[in-house]
Coordinates of C-alpha atoms in Angstrom, one line a residue:
X8 CA -88.4 11.5 22.3
X9 CA -85.6 10.9 24.7
X10 CA -83.0 13.6 25.1
X11 CA -80.2 11.0 25.4
X12 CA -77.8 10.9 22.4
X13 CA -75.3 8.4 23.7
X14 CA -75.8 5.8 26.5
X15 CA -72.9 3.6 27.6
X16 CA -73.4 0.9 30.2
X17 CA -70.7 -1.3 31.8
X18 CA -68.7 -1.1 28.5
X19 CA -65.6 -3.3 28.3
X20 CA -63.1 -4.2 25.6
X21 CA -60.6 -7.0 26.0
X22 CA -57.8 -7.8 23.6
X23 CA -55.7 -11.0 23.5
X24 CA -52.0 -10.3 23.1
X25 CA -49.1 -12.6 22.7
X26 CA -51.2 -15.4 21.1
X27 CA -49.8 -17.4 18.2
X28 CA -51.5 -16.8 15.0
X29 CA -53.0 -20.0 13.6
X30 CA -52.4 -21.0 10.0
X31 CA -55.2 -22.2 7.7
X32 CA -56.0 -25.9 8.0
X33 CA -57.0 -28.4 5.3
X34 CA -59.4 -31.2 6.1
X35 CA -56.4 -33.6 6.3
X36 CA -54.7 -31.3 8.8
X37 CA -57.8 -31.2 11.0
X38 CA -58.3 -34.9 11.0
X39 CA -54.6 -35.4 11.9
X40 CA -54.9 -32.8 14.7
X41 CA -57.8 -34.7 16.2
X42 CA -55.7 -37.9 16.4
X43 CA -52.5 -36.4 17.8
X44 CA -54.0 -33.6 20.1
X45 CA -54.6 -35.9 23.1
X46 CA -51.0 -37.1 23.0
X47 CA -49.6 -33.5 22.8
X48 CA -51.8 -32.5 25.7
X49 CA -50.6 -35.4 27.9
X50 CA -47.0 -34.8 27.0
X51 CA -47.3 -31.1 28.0
X52 CA -48.9 -31.9 31.3
X53 CA -46.2 -34.5 32.2
X54 CA -43.5 -31.9 31.4
X55 CA -45.2 -29.3 33.5
X56 CA -46.0 -27.0 30.6
X57 CA -49.2 -25.1 29.8
X58 CA -51.1 -26.4 26.8
X59 CA -53.2 -24.5 24.3
X60 CA -54.4 -20.9 24.6
X61 CA -53.6 -20.6 28.3
X62 CA -49.9 -20.9 27.6
X63 CA -49.9 -18.7 24.5
X64 CA -52.2 -15.8 25.2
X65 CA -52.5 -12.9 27.6
X66 CA -55.5 -10.7 28.0
X67 CA -55.5 -6.9 28.2
X68 CA -58.6 -4.8 29.0
X69 CA -58.4 -1.5 27.0
X70 CA -61.8 -0.6 28.6
X71 CA -63.5 -1.9 31.8
X72 CA -66.8 -1.0 33.4
X73 CA -67.3 2.3 31.6
X74 CA -70.7 3.9 31.9
X75 CA -72.0 7.4 31.1
X76 CA -74.7 9.3 29.2
X77 CA -74.5 12.3 26.8
X78 CA -77.6 14.4 26.0
X79 CA -78.4 15.8 22.6
X80 CA -76.6 19.1 22.0
X81 CA -73.9 18.5 24.7
X82 CA -70.2 18.9 23.9
X83 CA -68.2 16.5 26.0
X84 CA -64.5 16.1 26.2
X85 CA -62.5 12.9 26.9
X86 CA -59.0 13.3 28.1
X87 CA -56.3 11.0 29.5
X88 CA -52.8 9.6 28.8
X89 CA -51.9 7.6 25.9
X90 CA -53.2 4.0 26.4
X91 CA -56.0 5.2 28.7
X92 CA -58.7 3.7 26.3
X93 CA -59.9 6.9 24.6
X94 CA -59.5 5.8 21.0
X95 CA -60.9 2.3 21.8
X96 CA -64.0 3.9 23.3
X97 CA -64.6 6.1 20.2
X98 CA -64.1 3.1 17.9
X99 CA -66.8 1.2 19.7
X100 CA -69.2 4.2 19.5
X101 CA -68.4 4.5 15.8
X102 CA -69.2 0.8 15.3
X103 CA -65.7 0.1 14.0
X104 CA -65.2 -2.6 16.7
X105 CA -67.5 -4.5 19.0
X106 CA -67.3 -4.4 22.8
X107 CA -66.4 -7.5 24.8
X108 CA -69.0 -6.7 27.4
X109 CA -71.7 -4.1 28.1
X110 CA -73.3 -2.0 25.4
X111 CA -73.4 1.5 23.8
X112 CA -76.6 2.9 22.3
X113 CA -76.4 5.8 19.8
X114 CA -79.6 7.7 19.1
X115 CA -79.0 9.6 15.9
X116 CA -76.8 9.7 12.8
X117 CA -73.2 9.5 13.7
X118 CA -70.2 11.0 11.9
X119 CA -66.7 10.0 13.0
X120 CA -63.5 11.9 12.6
X121 CA -61.0 9.1 13.4
X122 CA -57.6 8.8 11.7
X123 CA -58.7 11.0 8.9
X124 CA -57.2 10.3 5.5
X125 CA -56.4 6.7 6.1
X126 CA -59.3 5.6 3.8
X127 CA -57.9 7.2 0.7
X128 CA -56.9 5.0 -2.3
X129 CA -53.4 6.1 -3.4
X130 CA -54.0 5.4 -7.1
X131 CA -57.2 7.5 -7.2
X132 CA -57.1 11.3 -7.6
X133 CA -58.1 13.7 -4.9
X134 CA -61.4 14.3 -6.7
X135 CA -62.1 10.5 -6.9
X136 CA -61.2 10.0 -3.2
X137 CA -63.6 12.8 -2.1
X138 CA -66.5 10.8 -3.7
X139 CA -65.2 7.5 -2.4
X140 CA -64.5 8.7 1.2
X141 CA -67.7 10.7 1.3
X142 CA -69.7 7.6 0.4
X143 CA -67.8 5.6 3.1
X144 CA -68.8 8.3 5.6
X145 CA -72.4 8.1 4.6
X146 CA -72.8 11.1 2.2
X147 CA -75.0 10.7 -0.9
X148 CA -73.6 11.8 -4.3
X149 CA -75.9 14.8 -4.3
X150 CA -74.5 15.9 -0.9
X151 CA -71.0 15.5 -2.2
X152 CA -71.7 17.5 -5.4
X153 CA -73.2 20.3 -3.3
X154 CA -70.3 20.4 -0.9
X155 CA -67.5 19.5 -3.3
X156 CA -66.1 23.1 -4.0
X157 CA -66.3 23.9 -0.2
X158 CA -64.4 20.7 0.7
X159 CA -61.6 21.4 -1.9
X160 CA -61.3 25.1 -0.8
X161 CA -61.2 24.1 2.9
X162 CA -58.4 21.6 2.2
X163 CA -56.5 24.1 0.2
X164 CA -55.5 21.6 -2.6
X165 CA -57.2 23.1 -5.6
X166 CA -54.2 22.7 -7.9
X167 CA -53.8 19.0 -7.0
X168 CA -57.4 17.9 -6.9
X169 CA -56.9 15.7 -10.1
X170 CA -53.5 14.4 -9.0
X171 CA -53.3 10.8 -7.6
X172 CA -53.2 10.8 -3.8
X173 CA -50.0 8.8 -3.8
X174 CA -48.2 11.9 -4.9
X175 CA -49.6 14.0 -2.0
X176 CA -47.6 14.8 1.1
X177 CA -48.9 13.3 4.4
X178 CA -50.1 16.8 5.4
X179 CA -52.1 17.2 2.2
X180 CA -53.8 13.8 2.6
X181 CA -54.7 14.6 6.2
X182 CA -56.1 18.1 5.3
X183 CA -58.3 16.5 2.6
X184 CA -59.5 13.8 4.9
X185 CA -60.5 16.3 7.5
X186 CA -62.2 18.5 5.0
X187 CA -64.4 15.6 3.7
X188 CA -65.3 14.4 7.2
X189 CA -65.9 17.8 8.7
X190 CA -68.5 18.8 6.0
X191 CA -70.8 16.0 7.1
X192 CA -74.0 17.0 8.9
X193 CA -74.5 14.3 11.5
X194 CA -76.5 14.6 14.6
X195 CA -73.7 13.2 16.7
X196 CA -70.0 13.9 15.9
X197 CA -67.2 11.7 17.3
X198 CA -63.8 13.3 17.1
X199 CA -60.4 11.9 17.9
X200 CA -57.3 14.3 17.8
X201 CA -58.1 15.6 14.3
X202 CA -57.2 19.2 15.3
X203 CA -53.5 18.1 15.3
X204 CA -53.4 17.8 11.5
X205 CA -51.7 20.1 9.1
X206 CA -49.8 23.3 9.8
X207 CA -50.7 26.1 12.3
X208 CA -53.0 27.9 9.8
X209 CA -54.9 24.8 9.0
X210 CA -55.3 23.9 12.6
X211 CA -56.9 27.2 13.2
X212 CA -59.3 26.4 10.4
X213 CA -60.0 23.1 11.9
X214 CA -60.8 24.7 15.3
X215 CA -63.0 27.2 13.6
X216 CA -64.9 24.4 11.8
X217 CA -65.3 22.5 15.1
X218 CA -66.7 25.7 16.7
X219 CA -69.2 26.0 13.9
X220 CA -70.3 22.4 14.5
X221 CA -70.7 23.1 18.3
X222 CA -72.7 26.4 17.6
X223 CA -75.1 24.4 15.4
X224 CA -76.2 22.5 18.4
X225 CA -74.9 19.1 17.5
X226 CA -73.8 16.5 20.0
X227 CA -70.0 16.2 20.1
X228 CA -67.7 13.7 21.8
X229 CA -64.2 15.2 21.6
X230 CA -60.9 13.4 22.4
X231 CA -57.8 15.6 22.4
X232 CA -54.5 16.2 24.2
X233 CA -54.9 19.9 23.4
X234 CA -56.3 21.2 26.7
X235 CA -56.9 24.6 25.2
X236 CA -59.2 23.2 22.5
X237 CA -61.0 21.1 25.1
X238 CA -61.6 24.2 27.2
X239 CA -62.8 26.2 24.3
X240 CA -65.1 23.6 22.8
X241 CA -66.4 21.5 25.7
X242 CA -68.8 22.0 28.6
X243 CA -68.2 18.8 30.4
X244 CA -65.3 16.2 30.4
X245 CA -64.3 12.7 31.5
X246 CA -60.8 11.7 32.5
X247 CA -59.9 8.1 31.5
X248 CA -57.2 6.2 33.2
X249 CA -56.2 2.5 32.7
X250 CA -59.5 1.8 30.8
X251 CA -61.9 3.3 33.3
X252 CA -63.4 6.7 34.1
X253 CA -61.4 8.3 36.8
X254 CA -63.3 11.6 37.0
X255 CA -66.3 13.3 35.4
X256 CA -67.2 17.0 35.9
X257 CA -66.6 20.5 34.5
X258 CA -63.8 20.9 32.0
X259 CA -61.7 23.0 34.4
X260 CA -62.0 20.4 37.2
X261 CA -61.3 17.5 34.7
X262 CA -58.1 19.2 33.4
X263 CA -57.0 19.9 37.0
X264 CA -57.6 16.2 37.9
X265 CA -55.7 15.0 34.8
X266 CA -52.6 17.1 35.7
X267 CA -52.9 16.2 39.4
X268 CA -52.4 12.6 38.3
X269 CA -49.2 13.6 36.5
X270 CA -47.9 15.7 39.4
X271 CA -45.9 14.0 42.0
X272 CA -44.9 15.0 45.5
X273 CA -41.5 13.4 44.9
X274 CA -38.7 15.7 43.8
X275 CA -37.3 12.9 41.6
X276 CA -39.5 11.7 38.8
X277 CA -39.6 7.9 38.2
X278 CA -40.3 7.1 34.6
X279 CA -39.3 3.4 34.4
X280 CA -42.8 2.2 35.1
X281 CA -44.6 4.5 32.6
X282 CA -46.5 2.2 30.2
X283 CA -47.9 5.0 28.0
X284 CA -44.6 5.7 26.3
X285 CA -44.1 5.4 22.5
X286 CA -41.1 4.1 20.5
X287 CA -39.3 0.8 20.5
X288 CA -35.7 1.8 20.3
X289 CA -32.8 0.7 22.5
X290 CA -32.9 3.9 24.6
X291 CA -35.4 4.6 27.5
X292 CA -35.9 7.4 30.0
X293 CA -36.1 6.0 33.5
X294 CA -35.9 9.1 35.7
X295 CA -35.6 12.9 35.8
X296 CA -34.8 15.5 38.4
X297 CA -34.4 19.3 38.3
X298 CA -31.3 20.7 40.1
X299 CA -29.9 24.1 41.0
X300 CA -26.8 24.7 38.8
X301 CA -24.7 26.4 41.4
X302 CA -25.4 24.2 44.4
X303 CA -26.6 21.0 42.8
X304 CA -29.6 20.8 45.1
X305 CA -32.7 19.0 43.9
X306 CA -35.5 21.5 43.1
X307 CA -39.2 21.1 43.9
X308 CA -39.9 24.3 41.9
X309 CA -37.9 26.6 39.7
X310 CA -37.6 30.4 40.1
X311 CA -37.7 32.7 37.0
X312 CA -34.2 33.6 36.0
X313 CA -32.6 30.7 37.9
X314 CA -29.8 28.6 36.4
X315 CA -31.2 25.1 36.2
X316 CA -29.8 21.7 35.2
X317 CA -32.2 18.9 34.1
X318 CA -30.8 15.5 35.0
X319 CA -32.3 12.7 32.9
X320 CA -31.5 9.1 33.8
X321 CA -31.5 6.6 31.0
X322 CA -31.0 2.9 30.3
X323 CA -30.3 1.0 27.0
X324 CA -30.6 -2.5 25.8
X325 CA -27.8 -5.0 26.3
X326 CA -24.9 -4.3 24.0
X327 CA -23.2 -1.2 22.8
X328 CA -24.9 2.2 23.7
X329 CA -26.8 3.7 20.7
X330 CA -25.2 6.2 18.4
X331 CA -26.7 9.0 16.5
X332 CA -28.9 9.9 19.5
X333 CA -31.1 13.0 19.8
X334 CA -32.6 13.8 23.2
X335 CA -35.0 16.7 23.8
X336 CA -37.3 18.0 26.5
X337 CA -40.2 20.4 25.6
X338 CA -42.4 22.6 27.9
X339 CA -46.0 23.4 27.5
X340 CA -48.6 25.4 29.5
X341 CA -51.3 23.4 31.2
X342 CA -53.7 24.5 28.4
X343 CA -51.4 23.2 25.7
X344 CA -49.5 26.2 24.5
X345 CA -46.0 25.3 23.5
X346 CA -43.3 27.4 25.2
X347 CA -39.8 26.1 24.3
X348 CA -37.7 22.9 23.9
X349 CA -34.1 22.0 24.4
X350 CA -32.2 19.3 22.4
X351 CA -28.6 18.3 22.0
X352 CA -28.6 18.6 18.2
X353 CA -29.9 22.2 18.4
X354 CA -26.7 23.2 20.3
X355 CA -24.4 21.0 18.3
X356 CA -23.7 18.5 21.0
X357 CA -23.0 14.9 20.0
X358 CA -24.1 12.5 22.7
X359 CA -21.6 9.8 23.3
X360 CA -23.0 7.3 25.8
X361 CA -20.3 5.2 27.5
X362 CA -22.5 2.7 29.3
X363 CA -25.9 1.1 29.2
X364 CA -27.1 3.2 32.2
X365 CA -26.3 6.8 33.0
X366 CA -27.4 10.4 33.1
X367 CA -27.8 13.1 30.5
X368 CA -27.7 16.8 31.6
X369 CA -29.5 19.7 30.0
X370 CA -28.4 23.1 31.3
X371 CA -30.8 26.1 31.1
X372 CA -29.5 29.5 32.0
X373 CA -31.9 32.2 33.2
X374 CA -35.0 30.1 33.4
X375 CA -37.3 31.9 30.9
X376 CA -40.8 31.1 32.1
X377 CA -42.9 33.2 34.5
X378 CA -44.9 31.8 37.5
X379 CA -47.2 28.9 36.8
X380 CA -47.3 25.1 36.2
X381 CA -45.7 23.7 33.0
X382 CA -46.0 20.1 31.7
X383 CA -43.0 18.6 29.9
X384 CA -42.5 15.9 27.3
X385 CA -39.4 13.8 26.8
X386 CA -38.3 12.6 23.4
X387 CA -35.4 10.5 22.1
X388 CA -34.6 9.4 18.6
X389 CA -31.8 7.3 17.0
X390 CA -31.0 7.9 13.4
X391 CA -34.2 9.8 12.9
X392 CA -36.3 6.9 14.3
X393 CA -38.3 7.4 17.5
X394 CA -36.6 5.5 20.4
X395 CA -38.6 6.8 23.3
X396 CA -41.3 9.4 23.9
X397 CA -43.1 10.1 27.1
X398 CA -45.8 12.8 26.7
X399 CA -46.8 14.7 29.8
X400 CA -43.9 13.1 31.7
X401 CA -44.3 15.5 34.6
X402 CA -45.1 19.0 35.8
X403 CA -42.6 21.7 37.0
X404 CA -43.9 24.6 39.1
X405 CA -42.3 28.0 38.5
X406 CA -42.1 30.8 41.0
X407 CA -41.7 34.5 40.1
X408 CA -38.2 35.8 40.6
X409 CA -36.1 38.9 39.9
X410 CA -35.4 37.9 36.3
X411 CA -34.1 41.3 35.2
X412 CA -32.0 42.0 38.3
X413 CA -34.0 45.2 39.1
X414 CA -35.2 44.2 42.5
X415 CA -38.8 43.9 41.1
X416 CA -40.9 40.9 40.1
X417 CA -41.9 41.1 36.4
X418 CA -45.6 42.0 35.8
X419 CA -47.8 39.1 34.9
X420 CA -49.0 41.2 31.9
X421 CA -45.6 40.7 30.3
X422 CA -46.7 37.2 29.4
X423 CA -45.6 33.7 30.1
X424 CA -42.2 33.7 28.3
X425 CA -39.8 36.1 30.0
X426 CA -37.0 37.6 27.8
X427 CA -34.4 40.4 27.5
X428 CA -36.1 42.3 24.7
X429 CA -35.9 45.8 26.1
X430 CA -33.9 48.9 25.2
X431 CA -30.9 50.1 27.3

């Protein structure tokens, strides 16, 4: 028996975007189209216009020339920016969608944790949905009966198990969905960002359950933006970029390569060409720079305790600048631990944009992070609706400084977040 669990060869997935959706045709419509089609084609050519699909559709390759193998018992991570092709790859491996070219062979029973909770019927109770979702995921009724109490306890919804799911909060639905899917016993487990569901306590339970799956020797393909989880669970990793494999190697090297791609030697970060952004509002980030507050100089790195101004350049759609705008920037460690965030609404500042292009300034006194590299994410919303979000927009390096004014550099054992919590 081969020790290969997953074999992918020259895999590609193409989507057609911008095409006009065709309506249903009757027989009379089809006969009429046969008659008039040559005349329409000739008229378009004479007018210099494209005719048919060439003028209406554009192709986009979500994956292109992807090849790799995963052996039985291996735990492999897949990381990359939004839009890199990670979820498309997992959907092909889970047989949710077919590839345009190439092939993917799976040797063993597959369990998929993709967009958990979306298969629930809102009119059915939690109990009924457990049996329904379990059957969809390949569990027999006997398996569900045997695991039912464990699933309900894991999800933490005992009191609401006989309540229709339409009355559940989104977090409750996600917890129940993960609980059902996680209690499968497949030989190969395909996982996509499910450790982000629920509150902090439930996320710890999810990570613990995933660790149990890994310790049982199952094959796992794990997609996540949580680099700490990837480090803890995986032995090997692939970095996807623009639909292709940019790097493969140890988890530590893969994470380093991922953040090296984000890092830039330029002191001013250009964001206008970022295609992995989310949101469709009238506001967009197009640039960012860190400045020294006292001198206004552009900073390549920040010193602990330094006064810093973050200058964010924006643009808006034609017309009046948006109102009710909330802008924030959050900082994480390289392994995904959240440090802090700044936003205008937290400090009671109402942003009043006076033009369709301009700059927004965020002032941070006594930079509170110790030495290291930190990744930041930009977010903007208008009237509680996401206008623009750029995850992992860039990296800022921090150097140790005399934060406390004692003439000494703080010890690294004081932690990442520096503060003034000491007695006088």
